[in-house]
PDB file of C-alpha atoms in Angstrom:
ATOM      1  CA  MET A 224     -26.612 -80.214 -53.910  1.00 49.00           C
ATOM      2  CA  ALA A 225     -23.020 -80.478 -54.879  1.00 45.00           C
ATOM      3  CA  GLY A 226     -20.595 -77.991 -56.360  1.00 45.00           C
ATOM      4  CA  ILE A 227     -17.397 -76.051 -55.850  1.00 47.00           C
ATOM      5  CA  GLY A 228     -16.602 -72.391 -55.347  1.00 45.00           C
ATOM      6  CA  PRO A 229     -17.570 -69.780 -52.735  1.00 49.00           C
ATOM      7  CA  VAL A 230     -21.043 -69.621 -51.350  1.00 47.00           C
ATOM      8  CA  GLU A 231     -22.767 -66.367 -52.320  1.00 50.00           C
ATOM      9  CA  PRO A 232     -25.524 -64.777 -50.227  1.00 51.00           C
ATOM     10  CA  GLU A 233     -29.074 -65.315 -51.328  1.00 50.00           C
ATOM     11  CA  PRO A 234     -30.993 -62.132 -52.110  1.00 52.00           C
ATOM     12  CA  PRO A 235     -34.269 -61.696 -50.256  1.00 53.00           C
ATOM     13  CA  SER A 236     -37.068 -63.706 -51.675  1.00 52.00           C
ATOM     14  CA  GLY A 237     -39.563 -61.798 -53.757  1.00 51.00           C
ATOM     15  CA  THR A 238     -37.074 -59.208 -55.145  1.00 51.00           C
ATOM     16  CA  ASP A 239     -34.321 -59.264 -57.705  1.00 54.00           C
ATOM     17  CA  ALA A 240     -32.366 -56.298 -56.181  1.00 52.00           C
ATOM     18  CA  PRO A 241     -28.874 -57.154 -54.891  1.00 53.00           C
ATOM     19  CA  HIS A 242     -28.280 -56.984 -51.107  1.00 52.00           C
ATOM     20  CA  THR A 243     -26.549 -53.724 -50.023  1.00 51.00           C
ATOM     21  CA  PRO A 244     -25.088 -53.523 -46.486  1.00 51.00           C
ATOM     22  CA  ALA A 245     -26.498 -50.678 -44.324  1.00 49.00           C
ATOM     23  CA  HIS A 246     -24.248 -47.574 -43.953  1.00 49.00           C
ATOM     24  CA  THR A 247     -22.837 -46.973 -40.455  1.00 45.00           C
ATOM     25  CA  ASP A 248     -21.229 -43.723 -39.092  1.00 46.00           C
ATOM     26  CA  THR A 249     -17.986 -45.028 -37.664  1.00 43.00           C
ATOM     27  CA  LEU A 250     -14.430 -43.792 -37.876  1.00 44.00           C
ATOM     28  CA  TRP A 251     -13.074 -47.231 -38.628  1.00 44.00           C
ATOM     29  CA  ALA A 252     -15.567 -48.366 -41.275  1.00 45.00           C
ATOM     30  CA  GLY A 253     -14.169 -50.315 -44.171  1.00 49.00           C
ATOM     31  CA  SER A 254     -10.882 -52.144 -44.440  1.00 51.00           C
ATOM     32  CA  PRO A 255      -8.128 -50.943 -42.087  1.00 50.00           C
ATOM     33  CA  ASN A 256      -5.799 -50.419 -44.997  1.00 52.00           C
ATOM     34  CA  SER A 257      -8.333 -48.926 -47.366  1.00 55.00           C
ATOM     35  CA  LEU A 258      -8.359 -45.308 -46.007  1.00 57.00           C
ATOM     36  CA  ARG A 259      -5.781 -43.129 -44.314  1.00 66.00           C
ATOM     37  CA  PRO A 260      -6.706 -41.425 -40.991  1.00 65.00           C
ATOM     38  CA  TYR A 261      -7.403 -38.002 -42.506  1.00 60.00           C
ATOM     39  CA  GLU A 262      -9.455 -39.675 -45.267  1.00 66.00           C
ATOM     40  CA  ARG A 263     -11.429 -41.550 -42.649  1.00 67.00           C
ATOM     41  CA  TRP A 264     -12.006 -38.269 -40.784  1.00 61.00           C
ATOM     42  CA  HIS A 265     -13.249 -36.427 -43.869  1.00 65.00           C
ATOM     43  CA  ALA A 266     -15.394 -39.399 -44.767  1.00 69.00           C
ATOM     44  CA  LEU A 267     -17.480 -38.803 -41.630  1.00 67.00           C
ATOM     45  CA  PRO A 268     -20.613 -36.659 -41.818  1.00 75.00           C
ATOM     46  CA  GLN A 269     -20.007 -32.979 -41.033  1.00 73.00           C
ATOM     47  CA  ARG A 270     -22.358 -33.018 -38.034  1.00 73.00           C
ATOM     48  CA  LEU A 271     -20.472 -35.922 -36.441  1.00 69.00           C
ATOM     49  CA  ARG A 272     -17.130 -34.192 -37.006  1.00 66.00           C
ATOM     50  CA  ARG A 273     -18.388 -31.018 -35.257  1.00 74.00           C
ATOM     51  CA  THR A 274     -19.639 -33.083 -32.307  1.00 78.00           C
ATOM     52  CA  LEU A 275     -16.312 -34.878 -31.959  1.00 69.00           C
ATOM     53  CA  GLN A 276     -14.381 -31.594 -32.183  1.00 71.00           C
ATOM     54  CA  THR A 277     -16.516 -30.103 -29.394  1.00 77.00           C
ATOM     55  CA  LEU A 278     -15.950 -33.128 -27.153  1.00 72.00           C
ATOM     56  CA  LEU A 279     -12.191 -33.097 -27.764  1.00 74.00           C
ATOM     57  CA  ALA A 280     -11.956 -29.352 -26.987  1.00 72.00           C
ATOM     58  CA  ALA A 281     -13.926 -29.818 -23.750  1.00 72.00           C
ATOM     59  CA  ALA A 282     -11.690 -32.719 -22.692  1.00 73.00           C
ATOM     60  CA  ALA A 283      -8.538 -30.670 -23.356  1.00 70.00           C
ATOM     61  CA  ALA A 284      -9.861 -27.725 -21.337  1.00 70.00           C
ATOM     62  CA  ALA A 285     -10.780 -29.990 -18.422  1.00 71.00           C
ATOM     63  CA  GLY A 286      -7.316 -31.556 -18.443  1.00 70.00           C
ATOM     64  CA  THR A 287      -5.625 -28.151 -18.437  1.00 67.00           C
ATOM     65  CA  TYR A 288      -7.756 -26.960 -15.488  1.00 65.00           C
ATOM     66  CA  ALA A 289      -7.077 -30.153 -13.508  1.00 62.00           C
ATOM     67  CA  HIS A 290      -3.332 -29.841 -14.088  1.00 60.00           C
ATOM     68  CA  SER A 291      -3.359 -26.189 -13.008  1.00 61.00           C
ATOM     69  CA  ALA A 292      -5.368 -27.006  -9.852  1.00 58.00           C
ATOM     70  CA  LEU A 293      -2.964 -29.784  -8.872  1.00 58.00           C
ATOM     71  CA  THR A 294       0.269 -27.863  -9.505  1.00 61.00           C
ATOM     72  CA  THR A 295      -0.724 -24.420  -8.127  1.00 57.00           C
ATOM     73  CA  THR A 296      -0.167 -24.003  -4.385  1.00 63.00           C
ATOM     74  CA  PRO A 297      -2.064 -21.110  -2.744  1.00 64.00           C
ATOM     75  CA  ALA A 298       0.230 -18.548  -1.130  1.00 69.00           C
ATOM     76  CA  ALA A 299       0.226 -18.653   2.663  1.00 71.00           C
ATOM     77  CA  PRO A 300      -0.688 -15.360   4.371  1.00 70.00           C
ATOM     78  CA  ALA A 301       2.230 -13.461   5.881  1.00 74.00           C
ATOM     79  CA  PRO A 302       2.474 -14.078   9.641  1.00 81.00           C
ATOM     80  CA  THR A 303       1.844 -11.164  11.999  1.00 83.00           C
ATOM     81  CA  PRO A 304       5.106 -10.108  13.722  1.00 92.00           C
ATOM     82  CA  TRP A 305       5.525 -10.079  17.492  1.00 93.00           C
ATOM     83  CA  PRO A 306       4.492  -6.760  19.076  1.00 95.00           C
ATOM     84  CA  SER A 307       8.014  -5.955  20.287  1.00 94.00           C
ATOM     85  CA  GLN A 308       9.301  -6.269  16.704  1.00 94.00           C
ATOM     86  CA  VAL A 309       7.101  -3.446  15.416  1.00 96.00           C
ATOM     87  CA  THR A 310       6.752  -1.126  18.454  1.00 96.00           C
ATOM     88  CA  LEU A 311       9.231   1.741  18.860  1.00 96.00           C
ATOM     89  CA  LEU A 312       9.705   3.768  22.039  1.00 95.00           C
ATOM     90  CA  HIS A 313      11.564   7.071  21.620  1.00 95.00           C
ATOM     91  CA  TYR A 314      12.645   9.285  24.511  1.00 96.00           C
ATOM     92  CA  GLU A 315      11.702  12.960  24.082  1.00 96.00           C
ATOM     93  CA  GLY A 316      13.004  14.489  27.322  1.00 96.00           C
ATOM     94  CA  THR A 317      11.837  15.422  30.807  1.00 95.00           C
ATOM     95  CA  GLY A 318       8.419  16.890  31.494  1.00 91.00           C
ATOM     96  CA  SER A 319       7.299  19.823  33.605  1.00 89.00           C
ATOM     97  CA  PRO A 320       7.302  19.364  37.397  1.00 85.00           C
ATOM     98  CA  ASP A 321       3.999  18.244  38.844  1.00 83.00           C
ATOM     99  CA  PRO A 322       3.064  20.323  41.941  1.00 85.00           C
ATOM    100  CA  CYS A 323       0.808  17.485  43.107  1.00 85.00           C
ATOM    101  CA  HIS A 324       3.780  15.087  43.099  1.00 85.00           C
ATOM    102  CA  PRO A 325       6.830  17.171  44.064  1.00 85.00           C
ATOM    103  CA  HIS A 326       9.028  14.082  44.630  1.00 87.00           C
ATOM    104  CA  ALA A 327       8.350  12.591  41.189  1.00 94.00           C
ATOM    105  CA  ALA A 328       9.907  13.301  37.801  1.00 95.00           C
ATOM    106  CA  SER A 329       8.178  13.138  34.429  1.00 96.00           C
ATOM    107  CA  PHE A 330       9.789  11.571  31.364  1.00 97.00           C
ATOM    108  CA  ARG A 331       8.197  12.001  27.932  1.00 97.00           C
ATOM    109  CA  PHE A 332       8.201   9.312  25.224  1.00 97.00           C
ATOM    110  CA  THR A 333       6.667   8.711  21.806  1.00 97.00           C
ATOM    111  CA  ILE A 334       5.331   5.283  20.846  1.00 97.00           C
ATOM    112  CA  SER A 335       4.970   4.300  17.180  1.00 97.00           C
ATOM    113  CA  VAL A 336       4.037   1.078  15.408  1.00 96.00           C
ATOM    114  CA  ARG A 337       5.529  -0.178  12.123  1.00 94.00           C
ATOM    115  CA  ASP A 338       2.821  -2.643  11.136  1.00 92.00           C
ATOM    116  CA  THR A 339      -0.657  -2.612   9.629  1.00 91.00           C
ATOM    117  CA  HIS A 340      -2.077  -4.132  12.803  1.00 93.00           C
ATOM    118  CA  PRO A 341      -2.293  -1.969  15.970  1.00 96.00           C
ATOM    119  CA  VAL A 342      -0.437  -2.678  19.208  1.00 97.00           C
ATOM    120  CA  THR A 343      -1.983  -2.159  22.646  1.00 97.00           C
ATOM    121  CA  ILE A 344       0.195  -0.941  25.531  1.00 97.00           C
ATOM    122  CA  ARG A 345      -1.110  -2.683  28.631  1.00 96.00           C
ATOM    123  CA  GLN A 346       1.573  -1.827  31.215  1.00 95.00           C
ATOM    124  CA  VAL A 347       4.600   0.428  31.740  1.00 96.00           C
ATOM    125  CA  ARG A 348       7.013   0.025  34.640  1.00 94.00           C
ATOM    126  CA  ALA A 349      10.416   1.485  35.446  1.00 92.00           C
ATOM    127  CA  GLY A 350      13.112  -1.157  35.204  1.00 85.00           C
ATOM    128  CA  LEU A 351      14.712  -0.488  38.592  1.00 87.00           C
ATOM    129  CA  PRO A 352      13.662  -1.674  42.046  1.00 89.00           C
ATOM    130  CA  GLY A 353      12.400   0.931  44.496  1.00 90.00           C
ATOM    131  CA  LEU A 354      10.563   2.958  41.817  1.00 94.00           C
ATOM    132  CA  THR A 355       6.901   3.395  40.990  1.00 94.00           C
ATOM    133  CA  THR A 356       5.559   4.460  37.609  1.00 95.00           C
ATOM    134  CA  HIS A 357       2.346   6.227  36.643  1.00 95.00           C
ATOM    135  CA  VAL A 358       1.553   6.724  32.962  1.00 95.00           C
ATOM    136  CA  THR A 359      -0.392   9.354  31.041  1.00 94.00           C
ATOM    137  CA  PRO A 360      -2.638   8.715  29.129  1.00 95.00           C
ATOM    138  CA  THR A 361      -4.380   5.991  31.058  1.00 94.00           C
ATOM    139  CA  LEU A 362      -3.598   2.442  29.953  1.00 95.00           C
ATOM    140  CA  PRO A 363      -4.432   0.392  27.977  1.00 96.00           C
ATOM    141  CA  LEU A 364      -3.377   2.539  25.032  1.00 97.00           C
ATOM    142  CA  THR A 365      -3.816   1.291  21.452  1.00 97.00           C
ATOM    143  CA  VAL A 366      -1.322   2.629  18.904  1.00 97.00           C
ATOM    144  CA  LYS A 367      -2.047   2.360  15.185  1.00 96.00           C
ATOM    145  CA  SER A 368       0.368   2.377  12.284  1.00 93.00           C
ATOM    146  CA  GLY A 369       1.220   5.892  11.124  1.00 92.00           C
ATOM    147  CA  ALA A 370      -0.296   7.489  14.245  1.00 96.00           C
ATOM    148  CA  PRO A 371       2.397   7.864  16.969  1.00 97.00           C
ATOM    149  CA  GLU A 372       1.116   8.433  20.494  1.00 97.00           C
ATOM    150  CA  PRO A 373       2.757  10.523  23.254  1.00 97.00           C
ATOM    151  CA  LEU A 374       3.295   8.821  26.583  1.00 97.00           C
ATOM    152  CA  THR A 375       4.511  10.402  29.824  1.00 96.00           C
ATOM    153  CA  ALA A 376       5.925   8.236  32.611  1.00 96.00           C
ATOM    154  CA  ARG A 377       5.907   9.846  36.052  1.00 96.00           C
ATOM    155  CA  ILE A 378       8.542   8.023  38.088  1.00 96.00           C
ATOM    156  CA  SER A 379       8.943   8.375  41.843  1.00 95.00           C
ATOM    157  CA  VAL A 380      11.115   6.711  44.478  1.00 93.00           C
ATOM    158  CA  TYR A 381       9.348   4.842  47.255  1.00 90.00           C
ATOM    159  CA  LYS A 382      12.473   3.216  48.763  1.00 90.00           C
ATOM    160  CA  CYS A 383      15.974   4.557  48.237  1.00 90.00           C
ATOM    161  CA  ALA A 384      17.593   1.509  49.851  1.00 89.00           C
ATOM    162  CA  ALA A 385      16.221  -0.713  47.082  1.00 88.00           C
ATOM    163  CA  LEU A 386      17.981   1.238  44.334  1.00 87.00           C
ATOM    164  CA  PRO A 387      21.241  -0.211  42.925  1.00 82.00           C
ATOM    165  CA  PRO A 388      24.404   1.774  43.695  1.00 77.00           C
ATOM    166  CA  GLY A 389      24.878   2.540  39.989  1.00 71.00           C
ATOM    167  CA  PHE A 390      23.438   1.726  36.587  1.00 67.00           C
ATOM    168  CA  THR A 391      24.377   2.216  32.965  1.00 64.00           C
ATOM    169  CA  LEU A 392      21.378   0.956  30.976  1.00 72.00           C
ATOM    170  CA  PRO A 393      18.091   1.772  32.682  1.00 81.00           C
ATOM    171  CA  HIS A 394      15.034   0.444  30.919  1.00 88.00           C
ATOM    172  CA  LEU A 395      11.266   0.505  30.839  1.00 93.00           C
ATOM    173  CA  ASP A 396       9.250  -2.716  30.920  1.00 94.00           C
ATOM    174  CA  LEU A 397       6.232  -2.615  28.624  1.00 96.00           C
ATOM    175  CA  GLY A 398       3.375  -5.080  28.334  1.00 96.00           C
ATOM    176  CA  LEU A 399       2.429  -5.285  24.660  1.00 97.00           C
ATOM    177  CA  ARG A 400      -0.306  -7.062  22.752  1.00 96.00           C
ATOM    178  CA  ASN A 401      -1.292  -7.437  19.100  1.00 95.00           C
ATOM    179  CA  ARG A 402      -3.166 -10.068  17.104  1.00 92.00           C
ATOM    180  CA  GLN A 403      -0.128 -12.347  17.183  1.00 90.00           C
ATOM    181  CA  ALA A 404       0.706 -12.492  20.902  1.00 92.00           C
ATOM    182  CA  GLN A 405       0.900 -10.827  24.290  1.00 95.00           C
ATOM    183  CA  GLN A 406       4.449  -9.998  25.305  1.00 94.00           C
ATOM    184  CA  GLN A 407       6.575  -8.381  28.026  1.00 94.00           C
ATOM    185  CA  HIS A 408       9.471  -6.429  26.577  1.00 94.00           C
ATOM    186  CA  SER A 409      12.251  -4.310  28.107  1.00 93.00           C
ATOM    187  CA  TYR A 410      13.312  -1.171  26.224  1.00 93.00           C
ATOM    188  CA  LEU A 411      16.916  -0.201  26.948  1.00 90.00           C
ATOM    189  CA  PHE A 412      18.039   3.393  26.592  1.00 87.00           C
ATOM    190  CA  GLY A 413      21.331   5.141  26.206  1.00 82.00           C
ATOM    191  CA  GLY A 414      22.160   8.829  26.132  1.00 85.00           C
ATOM    192  CA  ALA A 415      19.695  11.377  27.500  1.00 92.00           C
ATOM    193  CA  TYR A 416      17.283   9.132  29.416  1.00 93.00           C
ATOM    194  CA  PRO A 417      19.937   7.475  31.639  1.00 90.00           C
ATOM    195  CA  ARG A 418      21.413  10.907  32.420  1.00 91.00           C
ATOM    196  CA  ASP A 419      18.047  12.474  33.242  1.00 93.00           C
ATOM    197  CA  LEU A 420      16.987   9.530  35.408  1.00 92.00           C
ATOM    198  CA  ALA A 421      20.351   9.445  37.197  1.00 90.00           C
ATOM    199  CA  THR A 422      20.064  13.162  37.945  1.00 90.00           C
ATOM    200  CA  TYR A 423      16.626  12.662  39.467  1.00 92.00           C
ATOM    201  CA  LEU A 424      17.761   9.703  41.593  1.00 91.00           C
ATOM    202  CA  HIS A 425      20.926  11.546  42.630  1.00 89.00           C
ATOM    203  CA  ASP A 426      18.910  14.553  43.768  1.00 90.00           C
ATOM    204  CA  THR A 427      16.351  12.386  45.542  1.00 89.00           C
ATOM    205  CA  CYS A 428      18.427   9.726  47.287  1.00 88.00           C
ATOM    206  CA  GLY A 429      21.954  11.103  47.451  1.00 79.00           C
ATOM    207  CA  PRO A 430      25.199  11.116  45.450  1.00 70.00           C
ATOM    208  CA  HIS A 431      25.819   7.370  45.976  1.00 58.00           C
ATOM    209  CA  THR A 432      22.791   6.566  43.767  1.00 61.00           C
ATOM    210  CA  GLY A 433      23.104   6.393  39.987  1.00 52.00           C
ATOM    211  CA  HIS A 434      25.957   8.301  38.351  1.00 42.00           C
ATOM    212  CA  SER A 435      28.463  10.068  40.547  1.00 39.00           C
ATOM    213  CA  GLY A 436      28.527  13.836  40.655  1.00 38.00           C
ATOM    214  CA  PRO A 437      27.621  16.729  42.933  1.00 34.00           C
ATOM    215  CA  PRO A 438      23.939  17.118  43.797  1.00 36.00           C
ATOM    216  CA  ARG A 439      22.040  19.816  41.938  1.00 38.00           C
ATOM    217  CA  GLY A 440      19.895  20.796  44.912  1.00 39.00           C
ATOM    218  CA  PRO A 441      18.969  19.924  48.451  1.00 37.00           C
ATOM    219  CA  ARG A 442      17.895  16.381  49.184  1.00 35.00           C
ATOM    220  CA  THR A 443      14.274  15.610  49.811  1.00 35.00           C
ATOM    221  CA  ASP A 444      12.869  13.897  52.851  1.00 34.00           C
ATOM    222  CA  LEU A 445      13.223  10.495  51.154  1.00 38.00           C
ATOM    223  CA  THR A 446      16.187   8.820  52.873  1.00 33.00           C
ATOM    224  CA  ARG A 447      17.672   5.390  52.895  1.00 35.00           C
ATOM    225  CA  LYS A 448      16.144   3.061  55.425  1.00 34.00           C
TER     226      LYS A 448
END
C-alpha cells in the first residue's frame, strides 16, 4: 500500500467507536505547557489532593522535630560543690567547766550547711600540737541545709612542751564529706576564739604560751617536760 500523510491508529476491530486513551491520576498529565501548576493541582481528584496534603503535613512535622532534636542540647546538671565551700563553722563562746575533766576547756560552735545536699562531719581536731580534742555530739554528725547543729569541742593539753611559743590564727581541722568528695579543711578564727584559747593555754602551761599577759589563776600540774 502506498500513500502519503501521517499514519492514524486503527480502531479496534468489530466496533466503530473512536479510541479514547484511559484517564490517569497524575500531577503531570497532559502537555507540560498546557496547564499551570495550580490548574494541575485543582485538576486532581479531591481525594488524591487530601492524601497529598496529609503526607506533606506529616513530612513537615517530622522535619521540624528532627531539626529541634539535633539543635537542642540538654542542660547539664549543676555540679555539687565541695563540702568546705558550703559548710560554715561559727564560734559561739566557751562552755561550762566539766568537773570530770578539770584540765580541759570547752568551746562551743555552730555548724551550718548552705547547700541542698547534707554534709557529714567525720573528724574535728585542734590545729595545734600538744592538744587533744573530744567532740559532742559523737561523730560522725550529718548537717542538713537549714538545720544548723551545735558542736562542742573539749580541748585539753597533753604536752605543754609541744605547744608553739605564740600563735595568732589558731584553727580547727575538720574532716568533711558530701556527695561530691571527702575533704580535710582547716577553719581559721580571729577575735574571740584565739583569745579564749590563749587564755586557757596561758593558765594551763604558763605565761610563755600563747598571748602574753598575767595568769588568771594558779597553774595546774601540767608542766613542760
